[in-house]
Amino acid sequence: MTNFALPTVIKNITPEQVALLSQGCIAGVDEVGRGPLVGDVVTAAVILDPRRPIDGLNDSKKLSEKRRNALYLTIYENALSVSVGRASPQEIDELNILHATMLAMQRAVAGLGITPQRVLVDGNRVPDFGIQSHAIIKGDGLVSAISAASIIAKVVRDQEMLELDAKHPQYGFAKHKGYPTKAHFDALAEFGVLDEHRKSFKPVADRLNQR
């Protein structure tokens, strides 16, 4: 495997650097759900097939829900391997959100059916995958494999919020997806804390302390 003279964390990545890092079998990794007060933090790892390029990949936040859902299916149909990892609210409370996210990323990469030569992660931190890895600032909009991972993770977590909404419609999870909005705060105040809430997050902890 070729070793590249590039830093572990790459800011302002150039197209030439993207092409360099994209050589060989690479996995893109991204997460969704660090900010919400409820549910798992969800990560995905994707190894794209260079023989079957996918048009329209981008940062999941820049895509419409309809487009994300369509690309989600296309990614599964065309990628060489896709894996979803997660860390539970209990693990988040025990480890803190950063370390739980790193754990979820490790689980996603470990779940791939193919061992990649290199892992490219969106953001400014990488856990130890035991594989050459780079964190790429804003990589979800610049590296196709990371874009694909961001789409998979986003669609999976949004679906889980819809399922939680069906169980607890009074909380409005279908709309705010568990993020700390006024509607979510109001629901916490009125209906209390669910098992799925992250007890270490301040608004949830504050509500528990009021009991």
PDB file of C-alpha atoms in Angstrom:
ATOM      1  CA  MET A   1       0.000   0.000   0.000  1.00  0.00           C
ATOM      2  CA  THR A   2       1.305   3.416  -0.943  1.00  0.00           C
ATOM      3  CA  ASN A   3       1.975   5.858   1.880  1.00  0.00           C
ATOM      4  CA  PHE A   4       1.114   9.460   1.104  1.00  0.00           C
ATOM      5  CA  ALA A   5       2.910  12.498   2.461  1.00  0.00           C
ATOM      6  CA  LEU A   6      -0.344  14.091   3.591  1.00  0.00           C
ATOM      7  CA  PRO A   7      -1.361  15.051   7.129  1.00  0.00           C
ATOM      8  CA  THR A   8      -3.854  13.020   9.102  1.00  0.00           C
ATOM      9  CA  VAL A   9      -6.219  16.023   9.093  1.00  0.00           C
ATOM     10  CA  ILE A  10      -6.515  17.764   5.745  1.00  0.00           C
ATOM     11  CA  LYS A  11      -7.949  21.258   5.383  1.00  0.00           C
ATOM     12  CA  ASN A  12      -8.746  22.843   2.011  1.00  0.00           C
ATOM     13  CA  ILE A  13      -8.187  19.597   0.146  1.00  0.00           C
ATOM     14  CA  THR A  14      -7.396  20.050  -3.529  1.00  0.00           C
ATOM     15  CA  PRO A  15      -8.865  18.009  -6.387  1.00  0.00           C
ATOM     16  CA  GLU A  16      -5.387  16.563  -6.902  1.00  0.00           C
ATOM     17  CA  GLN A  17      -5.281  15.386  -3.288  1.00  0.00           C
ATOM     18  CA  VAL A  18      -8.764  13.884  -3.620  1.00  0.00           C
ATOM     19  CA  ALA A  19      -7.620  11.952  -6.683  1.00  0.00           C
ATOM     20  CA  LEU A  20      -4.474  10.806  -4.879  1.00  0.00           C
ATOM     21  CA  LEU A  21      -6.330   9.606  -1.809  1.00  0.00           C
ATOM     22  CA  SER A  22      -9.027   7.961  -3.914  1.00  0.00           C
ATOM     23  CA  GLN A  23      -6.600   5.512  -5.495  1.00  0.00           C
ATOM     24  CA  GLY A  24      -7.179   1.886  -4.606  1.00  0.00           C
ATOM     25  CA  CYS A  25      -9.881   0.533  -2.343  1.00  0.00           C
ATOM     26  CA  ILE A  26     -11.026   3.380  -0.084  1.00  0.00           C
ATOM     27  CA  ALA A  27     -13.843   3.662   2.443  1.00  0.00           C
ATOM     28  CA  GLY A  28     -15.613   6.940   3.084  1.00  0.00           C
ATOM     29  CA  VAL A  29     -16.998   7.443   6.591  1.00  0.00           C
ATOM     30  CA  ASP A  30     -19.391  10.007   8.047  1.00  0.00           C
ATOM     31  CA  GLU A  31     -21.711  10.401  11.015  1.00  0.00           C
ATOM     32  CA  VAL A  32     -25.139  11.817  11.689  1.00  0.00           C
ATOM     33  CA  GLY A  33     -26.623  12.641  15.051  1.00  0.00           C
ATOM     34  CA  ARG A  34     -23.981  14.155  17.299  1.00  0.00           C
ATOM     35  CA  GLY A  35     -26.207  17.093  18.204  1.00  0.00           C
ATOM     36  CA  PRO A  36     -29.609  15.549  18.968  1.00  0.00           C
ATOM     37  CA  LEU A  37     -30.837  14.887  22.495  1.00  0.00           C
ATOM     38  CA  VAL A  38     -32.229  11.471  21.656  1.00  0.00           C
ATOM     39  CA  GLY A  39     -31.335   8.277  19.832  1.00  0.00           C
ATOM     40  CA  ASP A  40     -28.171   6.685  18.518  1.00  0.00           C
ATOM     41  CA  VAL A  41     -25.338   8.465  16.819  1.00  0.00           C
ATOM     42  CA  VAL A  42     -25.270   6.745  13.425  1.00  0.00           C
ATOM     43  CA  THR A  43     -22.259   6.311  11.161  1.00  0.00           C
ATOM     44  CA  ALA A  44     -21.781   4.739   7.763  1.00  0.00           C
ATOM     45  CA  ALA A  45     -18.828   3.419   5.799  1.00  0.00           C
ATOM     46  CA  VAL A  46     -19.055   3.064   2.033  1.00  0.00           C
ATOM     47  CA  ILE A  47     -16.689   1.597  -0.543  1.00  0.00           C
ATOM     48  CA  LEU A  48     -17.785   2.787  -3.975  1.00  0.00           C
ATOM     49  CA  ASP A  49     -17.223   0.822  -7.162  1.00  0.00           C
ATOM     50  CA  PRO A  50     -15.117   2.948  -9.554  1.00  0.00           C
ATOM     51  CA  ARG A  51     -16.654   0.997 -12.441  1.00  0.00           C
ATOM     52  CA  ARG A  52     -20.147   2.130 -11.399  1.00  0.00           C
ATOM     53  CA  PRO A  53     -19.962   5.856 -10.591  1.00  0.00           C
ATOM     54  CA  ILE A  54     -22.986   7.472  -8.992  1.00  0.00           C
ATOM     55  CA  ASP A  55     -24.110  10.906 -10.172  1.00  0.00           C
ATOM     56  CA  GLY A  56     -25.302  13.544  -7.727  1.00  0.00           C
ATOM     57  CA  LEU A  57     -23.438  12.522  -4.579  1.00  0.00           C
ATOM     58  CA  ASN A  58     -23.038  15.407  -2.151  1.00  0.00           C
ATOM     59  CA  ASP A  59     -23.186  16.345   1.503  1.00  0.00           C
ATOM     60  CA  SER A  60     -26.503  14.870   2.663  1.00  0.00           C
ATOM     61  CA  LYS A  61     -27.497  18.181   4.263  1.00  0.00           C
ATOM     62  CA  LYS A  62     -27.411  19.835   0.818  1.00  0.00           C
ATOM     63  CA  LEU A  63     -29.810  17.323  -0.721  1.00  0.00           C
ATOM     64  CA  SER A  64     -33.582  17.180  -0.529  1.00  0.00           C
ATOM     65  CA  GLU A  65     -35.144  14.299   1.370  1.00  0.00           C
ATOM     66  CA  LYS A  66     -36.461  12.852  -1.897  1.00  0.00           C
ATOM     67  CA  ARG A  67     -33.023  13.014  -3.508  1.00  0.00           C
ATOM     68  CA  ARG A  68     -31.338  11.501  -0.443  1.00  0.00           C
ATOM     69  CA  ASN A  69     -33.745   8.587  -0.416  1.00  0.00           C
ATOM     70  CA  ALA A  70     -33.199   7.932  -4.117  1.00  0.00           C
ATOM     71  CA  LEU A  71     -29.416   8.060  -3.746  1.00  0.00           C
ATOM     72  CA  TYR A  72     -29.596   5.795  -0.699  1.00  0.00           C
ATOM     73  CA  LEU A  73     -31.052   3.039  -2.876  1.00  0.00           C
ATOM     74  CA  THR A  74     -28.584   3.745  -5.688  1.00  0.00           C
ATOM     75  CA  ILE A  75     -25.642   3.528  -3.314  1.00  0.00           C
ATOM     76  CA  TYR A  76     -26.740   0.146  -1.993  1.00  0.00           C
ATOM     77  CA  GLU A  77     -27.287  -1.093  -5.560  1.00  0.00           C
ATOM     78  CA  ASN A  78     -23.916   0.073  -6.896  1.00  0.00           C
ATOM     79  CA  ALA A  79     -21.386   0.254  -4.049  1.00  0.00           C
ATOM     80  CA  LEU A  80     -18.925  -2.553  -3.376  1.00  0.00           C
ATOM     81  CA  SER A  81     -19.730  -2.495   0.334  1.00  0.00           C
ATOM     82  CA  VAL A  82     -21.904  -0.494   2.739  1.00  0.00           C
ATOM     83  CA  SER A  83     -21.923  -0.752   6.522  1.00  0.00           C
ATOM     84  CA  VAL A  84     -23.787   1.145   9.235  1.00  0.00           C
ATOM     85  CA  GLY A  85     -22.397   1.576  12.745  1.00  0.00           C
ATOM     86  CA  ARG A  86     -23.902   3.193  15.790  1.00  0.00           C
ATOM     87  CA  ALA A  87     -23.489   4.009  19.438  1.00  0.00           C
ATOM     88  CA  SER A  88     -26.467   3.949  21.776  1.00  0.00           C
ATOM     89  CA  PRO A  89     -27.629   6.731  24.106  1.00  0.00           C
ATOM     90  CA  GLN A  90     -26.241   4.676  26.997  1.00  0.00           C
ATOM     91  CA  GLU A  91     -22.827   4.481  25.343  1.00  0.00           C
ATOM     92  CA  ILE A  92     -22.958   8.192  24.591  1.00  0.00           C
ATOM     93  CA  ASP A  93     -23.668   8.901  28.262  1.00  0.00           C
ATOM     94  CA  GLU A  94     -20.829   6.628  29.383  1.00  0.00           C
ATOM     95  CA  LEU A  95     -18.174   7.671  26.857  1.00  0.00           C
ATOM     96  CA  ASN A  96     -19.266  11.211  25.837  1.00  0.00           C
ATOM     97  CA  ILE A  97     -20.487  12.023  22.343  1.00  0.00           C
ATOM     98  CA  LEU A  98     -17.042  12.374  20.738  1.00  0.00           C
ATOM     99  CA  HIS A  99     -15.741   9.005  21.884  1.00  0.00           C
ATOM    100  CA  ALA A 100     -19.078   7.326  21.145  1.00  0.00           C
ATOM    101  CA  THR A 101     -18.947   8.726  17.613  1.00  0.00           C
ATOM    102  CA  MET A 102     -15.424   7.388  17.122  1.00  0.00           C
ATOM    103  CA  LEU A 103     -16.604   3.988  18.375  1.00  0.00           C
ATOM    104  CA  ALA A 104     -19.539   4.020  15.962  1.00  0.00           C
ATOM    105  CA  MET A 105     -17.167   4.831  13.089  1.00  0.00           C
ATOM    106  CA  GLN A 106     -14.931   1.915  14.047  1.00  0.00           C
ATOM    107  CA  ARG A 107     -17.979  -0.356  14.066  1.00  0.00           C
ATOM    108  CA  ALA A 108     -19.030   0.834  10.609  1.00  0.00           C
ATOM    109  CA  VAL A 109     -15.602   0.148   9.094  1.00  0.00           C
ATOM    110  CA  ALA A 110     -15.354  -3.214  10.881  1.00  0.00           C
ATOM    111  CA  GLY A 111     -18.698  -4.183   9.366  1.00  0.00           C
ATOM    112  CA  LEU A 112     -17.590  -3.724   5.752  1.00  0.00           C
ATOM    113  CA  GLY A 113     -17.492  -6.877   3.673  1.00  0.00           C
ATOM    114  CA  ILE A 114     -14.210  -5.719   2.130  1.00  0.00           C
ATOM    115  CA  THR A 115     -11.185  -4.447   4.039  1.00  0.00           C
ATOM    116  CA  PRO A 116     -10.276  -1.043   2.558  1.00  0.00           C
ATOM    117  CA  GLN A 117      -6.728   0.102   1.955  1.00  0.00           C
ATOM    118  CA  ARG A 118      -7.539   3.548   3.285  1.00  0.00           C
ATOM    119  CA  VAL A 119     -10.297   5.262   5.268  1.00  0.00           C
ATOM    120  CA  LEU A 120     -11.364   8.853   4.623  1.00  0.00           C
ATOM    121  CA  VAL A 121     -13.479  10.484   7.344  1.00  0.00           C
ATOM    122  CA  ASP A 122     -15.452  13.706   7.253  1.00  0.00           C
ATOM    123  CA  GLY A 123     -14.334  16.192   9.901  1.00  0.00           C
ATOM    124  CA  ASN A 124     -11.196  16.786  11.911  1.00  0.00           C
ATOM    125  CA  ARG A 125     -10.715  13.544  13.856  1.00  0.00           C
ATOM    126  CA  VAL A 126     -10.169   9.900  13.018  1.00  0.00           C
ATOM    127  CA  PRO A 127     -10.326   6.932  15.372  1.00  0.00           C
ATOM    128  CA  ASP A 128      -7.828   4.087  15.133  1.00  0.00           C
ATOM    129  CA  PHE A 129      -9.061   1.813  12.363  1.00  0.00           C
ATOM    130  CA  GLY A 130      -5.784  -0.071  12.093  1.00  0.00           C
ATOM    131  CA  ILE A 131      -5.739   1.226   8.506  1.00  0.00           C
ATOM    132  CA  GLN A 132      -4.193   4.324   6.937  1.00  0.00           C
ATOM    133  CA  SER A 133      -6.750   7.081   7.566  1.00  0.00           C
ATOM    134  CA  HIS A 134      -7.287  10.770   6.943  1.00  0.00           C
ATOM    135  CA  ALA A 135      -9.829  13.249   8.287  1.00  0.00           C
ATOM    136  CA  ILE A 136     -10.947  15.710   5.623  1.00  0.00           C
ATOM    137  CA  ILE A 137     -12.553  18.995   6.610  1.00  0.00           C
ATOM    138  CA  LYS A 138     -15.890  19.313   4.743  1.00  0.00           C
ATOM    139  CA  GLY A 139     -15.087  16.007   3.083  1.00  0.00           C
ATOM    140  CA  ASP A 140     -18.770  15.121   2.796  1.00  0.00           C
ATOM    141  CA  GLY A 141     -19.070  17.618  -0.040  1.00  0.00           C
ATOM    142  CA  LEU A 142     -15.725  16.899  -1.669  1.00  0.00           C
ATOM    143  CA  VAL A 143     -15.079  13.150  -1.619  1.00  0.00           C
ATOM    144  CA  SER A 144     -17.664  10.893  -3.263  1.00  0.00           C
ATOM    145  CA  ALA A 145     -17.246   7.991  -0.834  1.00  0.00           C
ATOM    146  CA  ILE A 146     -17.725  10.302   2.158  1.00  0.00           C
ATOM    147  CA  SER A 147     -20.756  11.900   0.480  1.00  0.00           C
ATOM    148  CA  ALA A 148     -22.238   8.427   0.036  1.00  0.00           C
ATOM    149  CA  ALA A 149     -21.584   7.610   3.699  1.00  0.00           C
ATOM    150  CA  SER A 150     -23.247  10.849   4.804  1.00  0.00           C
ATOM    151  CA  ILE A 151     -26.348   9.972   2.768  1.00  0.00           C
ATOM    152  CA  ILE A 152     -26.580   6.440   4.168  1.00  0.00           C
ATOM    153  CA  ALA A 153     -26.173   7.625   7.766  1.00  0.00           C
ATOM    154  CA  LYS A 154     -28.670  10.474   7.349  1.00  0.00           C
ATOM    155  CA  VAL A 155     -31.397   8.324   5.787  1.00  0.00           C
ATOM    156  CA  VAL A 156     -30.943   5.585   8.402  1.00  0.00           C
ATOM    157  CA  ARG A 157     -31.119   7.987  11.348  1.00  0.00           C
ATOM    158  CA  ASP A 158     -34.041   9.962   9.947  1.00  0.00           C
ATOM    159  CA  GLN A 159     -35.973   6.711   9.510  1.00  0.00           C
ATOM    160  CA  GLU A 160     -35.251   5.790  13.117  1.00  0.00           C
ATOM    161  CA  MET A 161     -36.601   9.171  14.215  1.00  0.00           C
ATOM    162  CA  LEU A 162     -39.795   8.500  12.247  1.00  0.00           C
ATOM    163  CA  GLU A 163     -40.123   5.166  14.024  1.00  0.00           C
ATOM    164  CA  LEU A 164     -39.598   6.856  17.392  1.00  0.00           C
ATOM    165  CA  ASP A 165     -42.179   9.468  16.415  1.00  0.00           C
ATOM    166  CA  ALA A 166     -44.690   6.704  15.767  1.00  0.00           C
ATOM    167  CA  LYS A 167     -44.110   5.399  19.300  1.00  0.00           C
ATOM    168  CA  HIS A 168     -44.118   8.837  20.963  1.00  0.00           C
ATOM    169  CA  PRO A 169     -45.927  11.292  18.641  1.00  0.00           C
ATOM    170  CA  GLN A 170     -46.234  13.935  21.337  1.00  0.00           C
ATOM    171  CA  TYR A 171     -42.493  14.693  21.091  1.00  0.00           C
ATOM    172  CA  GLY A 172     -42.485  15.702  17.414  1.00  0.00           C
ATOM    173  CA  PHE A 173     -39.453  13.634  16.427  1.00  0.00           C
ATOM    174  CA  ALA A 174     -40.620  13.438  12.803  1.00  0.00           C
ATOM    175  CA  LYS A 175     -40.108  17.190  12.502  1.00  0.00           C
ATOM    176  CA  HIS A 176     -37.072  18.029  14.614  1.00  0.00           C
ATOM    177  CA  LYS A 177     -35.330  14.611  14.407  1.00  0.00           C
ATOM    178  CA  GLY A 178     -34.351  14.842  18.060  1.00  0.00           C
ATOM    179  CA  TYR A 179     -32.385  18.072  17.780  1.00  0.00           C
ATOM    180  CA  PRO A 180     -32.617  20.653  20.596  1.00  0.00           C
ATOM    181  CA  THR A 181     -35.455  22.804  19.269  1.00  0.00           C
ATOM    182  CA  LYS A 182     -38.028  24.750  21.252  1.00  0.00           C
ATOM    183  CA  ALA A 183     -40.637  22.117  20.381  1.00  0.00           C
ATOM    184  CA  HIS A 184     -38.382  19.407  21.781  1.00  0.00           C
ATOM    185  CA  PHE A 185     -37.702  21.396  24.951  1.00  0.00           C
ATOM    186  CA  ASP A 186     -41.428  21.968  25.410  1.00  0.00           C
ATOM    187  CA  ALA A 187     -42.127  18.244  24.987  1.00  0.00           C
ATOM    188  CA  LEU A 188     -39.427  17.368  27.521  1.00  0.00           C
ATOM    189  CA  ALA A 189     -40.952  19.796  29.994  1.00  0.00           C
ATOM    190  CA  GLU A 190     -44.467  18.424  29.496  1.00  0.00           C
ATOM    191  CA  PHE A 191     -43.914  14.707  28.984  1.00  0.00           C
ATOM    192  CA  GLY A 192     -40.553  13.992  30.582  1.00  0.00           C
ATOM    193  CA  VAL A 193     -37.501  11.989  29.549  1.00  0.00           C
ATOM    194  CA  LEU A 194     -37.673   8.815  27.456  1.00  0.00           C
ATOM    195  CA  ASP A 195     -35.340   5.836  27.675  1.00  0.00           C
ATOM    196  CA  GLU A 196     -34.011   6.883  24.260  1.00  0.00           C
ATOM    197  CA  HIS A 197     -32.914  10.308  25.509  1.00  0.00           C
ATOM    198  CA  ARG A 198     -29.255  11.032  26.163  1.00  0.00           C
ATOM    199  CA  LYS A 199     -29.217  11.615  29.900  1.00  0.00           C
ATOM    200  CA  SER A 200     -25.816  13.355  29.911  1.00  0.00           C
ATOM    201  CA  PHE A 201     -26.943  16.116  27.540  1.00  0.00           C
ATOM    202  CA  LYS A 202     -27.682  19.256  29.518  1.00  0.00           C
ATOM    203  CA  PRO A 203     -31.354  19.866  28.583  1.00  0.00           C
ATOM    204  CA  VAL A 204     -32.167  16.251  29.401  1.00  0.00           C
ATOM    205  CA  ALA A 205     -30.092  16.259  32.584  1.00  0.00           C
ATOM    206  CA  ASP A 206     -31.775  19.491  33.674  1.00  0.00           C
ATOM    207  CA  ARG A 207     -35.214  17.919  33.143  1.00  0.00           C
ATOM    208  CA  LEU A 208     -34.212  14.857  35.181  1.00  0.00           C
ATOM    209  CA  ASN A 209     -32.957  17.064  38.020  1.00  0.00           C
ATOM    210  CA  GLN A 210     -36.353  18.786  38.199  1.00  0.00           C
ATOM    211  CA  ARG A 211     -38.120  15.578  39.157  1.00  0.00           C
TER     212      ARG A 211
END
